[in-house]
Short mmCIF file of C-alpha atoms in Angstrom, two decimals:
data_model
loop_
_atom_site.label_atom_id
_atom_site.label_comp_id
_atom_site.label_asym_id
_atom_site.label_seq_id
_atom_site.Cartn_x
_atom_site.Cartn_y
_atom_site.Cartn_z
CA MET D 1174 19.17 2.58 2.46
CA ALA D 1175 19.62 0.68 -0.78
CA LYS D 1176 17.92 1.90 -3.92
CA PHE D 1177 15.91 -0.63 -5.88
CA ALA D 1178 15.14 -0.51 -9.58
CA ASN D 1179 11.76 -2.19 -9.21
CA VAL D 1180 9.34 -3.78 -6.77
CA ASP D 1181 10.67 -7.30 -7.43
CA ASP D 1182 14.16 -6.24 -6.33
CA TYR D 1183 12.78 -4.53 -3.22
CA LEU D 1184 10.84 -7.62 -2.18
CA ALA D 1185 13.75 -9.96 -2.88
CA ALA D 1186 15.98 -7.94 -0.54
CA LEU D 1187 13.62 -8.19 2.44
CA PRO D 1188 14.25 -10.60 5.30
CA GLU D 1189 12.18 -13.77 4.79
CA ASP D 1190 9.51 -13.00 7.41
CA LEU D 1191 8.83 -9.52 6.00
CA ARG D 1192 9.07 -10.73 2.41
CA THR D 1193 6.36 -13.31 3.15
CA VAL D 1194 4.02 -10.53 4.28
CA ALA D 1195 4.77 -8.19 1.36
CA VAL D 1196 4.55 -10.97 -1.22
CA ALA D 1197 1.16 -12.04 0.18
CA LEU D 1198 -0.12 -8.46 0.02
CA ARG D 1199 1.04 -7.65 -3.52
CA PRO D 1200 -1.49 -9.76 -5.49
CA ILE D 1201 -4.34 -8.39 -3.38
CA VAL D 1202 -3.31 -4.85 -4.27
CA ASN D 1203 -2.83 -5.69 -7.94
CA ALA D 1204 -6.22 -7.43 -8.14
CA ALA D 1205 -8.01 -4.53 -6.44
CA LEU D 1206 -6.29 -1.91 -8.60
CA PRO D 1207 -6.33 -3.21 -12.18
CA GLY D 1208 -4.55 -0.83 -14.53
CA SER D 1209 -2.67 0.88 -11.72
CA VAL D 1210 1.00 1.77 -12.00
CA GLU D 1211 3.15 -0.35 -9.67
CA ALA D 1212 6.56 1.23 -9.17
CA MET D 1213 9.23 2.26 -6.73
CA TYR D 1214 8.62 5.82 -5.57
CA HIS D 1215 10.63 7.50 -2.80
CA GLY D 1216 12.18 4.14 -1.92
CA SER D 1217 8.98 2.14 -1.46
CA PRO D 1218 6.68 0.07 -3.65
CA THR D 1219 3.68 2.21 -4.58
CA TRP D 1220 0.54 1.90 -6.68
CA SER D 1221 -0.82 4.90 -8.54
CA ALA D 1222 -4.15 5.55 -10.23
CA GLY D 1223 -2.45 8.10 -12.47
CA GLU D 1224 -0.59 7.52 -15.70
CA ALA D 1225 2.86 7.47 -14.09
CA ALA D 1226 4.59 6.52 -10.87
CA GLY D 1227 3.91 9.09 -8.20
CA LYS D 1228 0.78 10.48 -9.87
CA ASN D 1229 -2.46 10.00 -7.93
CA LEU D 1230 -0.90 7.61 -5.44
CA VAL D 1231 -3.24 5.09 -3.87
CA CYS D 1232 -1.07 2.99 -1.56
CA LEU D 1233 2.40 1.91 -0.55
CA VAL D 1234 4.13 -0.99 1.12
CA LYS D 1235 7.16 -0.32 3.29
CA ALA D 1236 9.14 -2.77 5.39
CA TYR D 1237 10.57 -1.86 8.76
CA SER D 1238 12.63 -4.06 11.07
CA SER D 1239 9.72 -6.06 12.53
CA TYR D 1240 6.68 -5.29 10.37
CA VAL D 1241 5.43 -4.18 6.98
CA THR D 1242 3.37 -1.03 6.71
CA PHE D 1243 0.51 -0.98 4.23
CA ALA D 1244 -0.54 2.66 3.81
CA LEU D 1245 -3.27 4.41 1.85
CA TRP D 1246 -2.70 8.00 0.73
CA LYS D 1247 -6.28 9.01 1.53
CA GLY D 1248 -6.76 6.39 4.21
CA GLN D 1249 -8.20 8.81 6.77
CA VAL D 1250 -11.03 9.62 4.35
CA ILE D 1251 -12.15 6.08 3.54
CA ASP D 1252 -14.74 4.09 5.47
CA ASP D 1253 -13.03 1.67 7.86
CA PRO D 1254 -15.60 -0.14 10.03
CA SER D 1255 -12.84 -2.43 11.30
CA GLY D 1256 -10.98 0.44 12.98
CA ARG D 1257 -7.67 -1.14 11.93
CA LEU D 1258 -6.35 1.86 9.99
CA GLU D 1259 -4.17 4.22 12.02
CA ALA D 1260 -3.90 7.88 11.05
CA SER D 1261 -0.60 9.00 9.55
CA ALA D 1262 0.62 12.25 8.01
CA ARG D 1263 -1.84 14.44 6.09
CA GLU D 1264 -4.71 12.21 4.90
CA MET D 1265 -2.74 8.98 5.04
CA ALA D 1266 -3.58 5.99 7.20
CA HIS D 1267 -1.78 2.70 7.63
CA VAL D 1268 -1.87 -0.74 9.16
CA LYS D 1269 1.16 -2.62 10.50
CA LEU D 1270 1.44 -6.21 9.32
CA ARG D 1271 3.64 -8.60 11.28
CA SER D 1272 2.58 -11.77 9.47
CA ALA D 1273 0.58 -12.77 6.42
CA ASP D 1274 -2.22 -13.72 8.84
CA ASP D 1275 -2.69 -9.99 9.51
CA ILE D 1276 -3.87 -9.51 5.92
CA ASP D 1277 -7.65 -9.53 5.45
CA ALA D 1278 -8.03 -9.69 1.66
CA GLU D 1279 -11.70 -8.66 1.66
CA LEU D 1280 -11.16 -5.70 4.00
CA PHE D 1281 -8.00 -4.52 2.21
CA THR D 1282 -9.75 -4.80 -1.16
CA SER D 1283 -12.54 -2.59 0.15
CA TRP D 1284 -10.03 -0.01 1.36
CA LEU D 1285 -8.13 -0.11 -1.93
CA LYS D 1286 -11.22 0.36 -4.07
CA GLN D 1287 -12.32 3.32 -1.96
CA ALA D 1288 -8.86 4.86 -2.10
CA ARG D 1289 -8.65 4.29 -5.87
CA ASP D 1290 -12.04 5.94 -6.37
CA LEU D 1291 -10.89 8.99 -4.42
CA GLU D 1292 -7.79 9.30 -6.63
CA THR D 1293 -9.83 8.74 -9.80
CA ILE D 1294 -12.11 11.61 -8.78
CA ALA D 1295 -9.05 13.76 -8.12
CA THR D 1296 -7.68 12.90 -11.57
CA ALA D 1297 -10.95 13.91 -13.25
CA ARG D 1298 -10.76 17.43 -11.79
#
C-alpha cells in the first residue's frame, strides 16, 4: 500500500467513484469537528480531538475496492437511532459508503459531535 504525506494526496490517489464519496464526506467531518486535527494516521485519513494526529481519535475514512468506510472510534457508544452503524473492533463502529448518496450529513454530524464529546471527556481526565 502506498504511503501518503497528507489527506489531499490520499484522496487524489483514489479511483474516481471512491474519491467522489470521500471528497463529499470530508467537509461534513471538518464542519462537525472544528479545531480537530486532520491527518494521515496508520495509512488512513483521521480526525483527532487531541492536540496531535493519533491523539483522541474521533473518526477515519478508509477506501476499499468497492466502498469507503467511515468509522468512529467510539461508535458503539454513541446513540444511533438509524441503526446504520455496524460494530467493529473494540468500541469502533462504521458505515460502508458506496456512493455520495449514502451520506446523510445531518445523521453523520450527530454521530461526529457525539464521538467528539466522548473524546473531549477522555482528554479532560
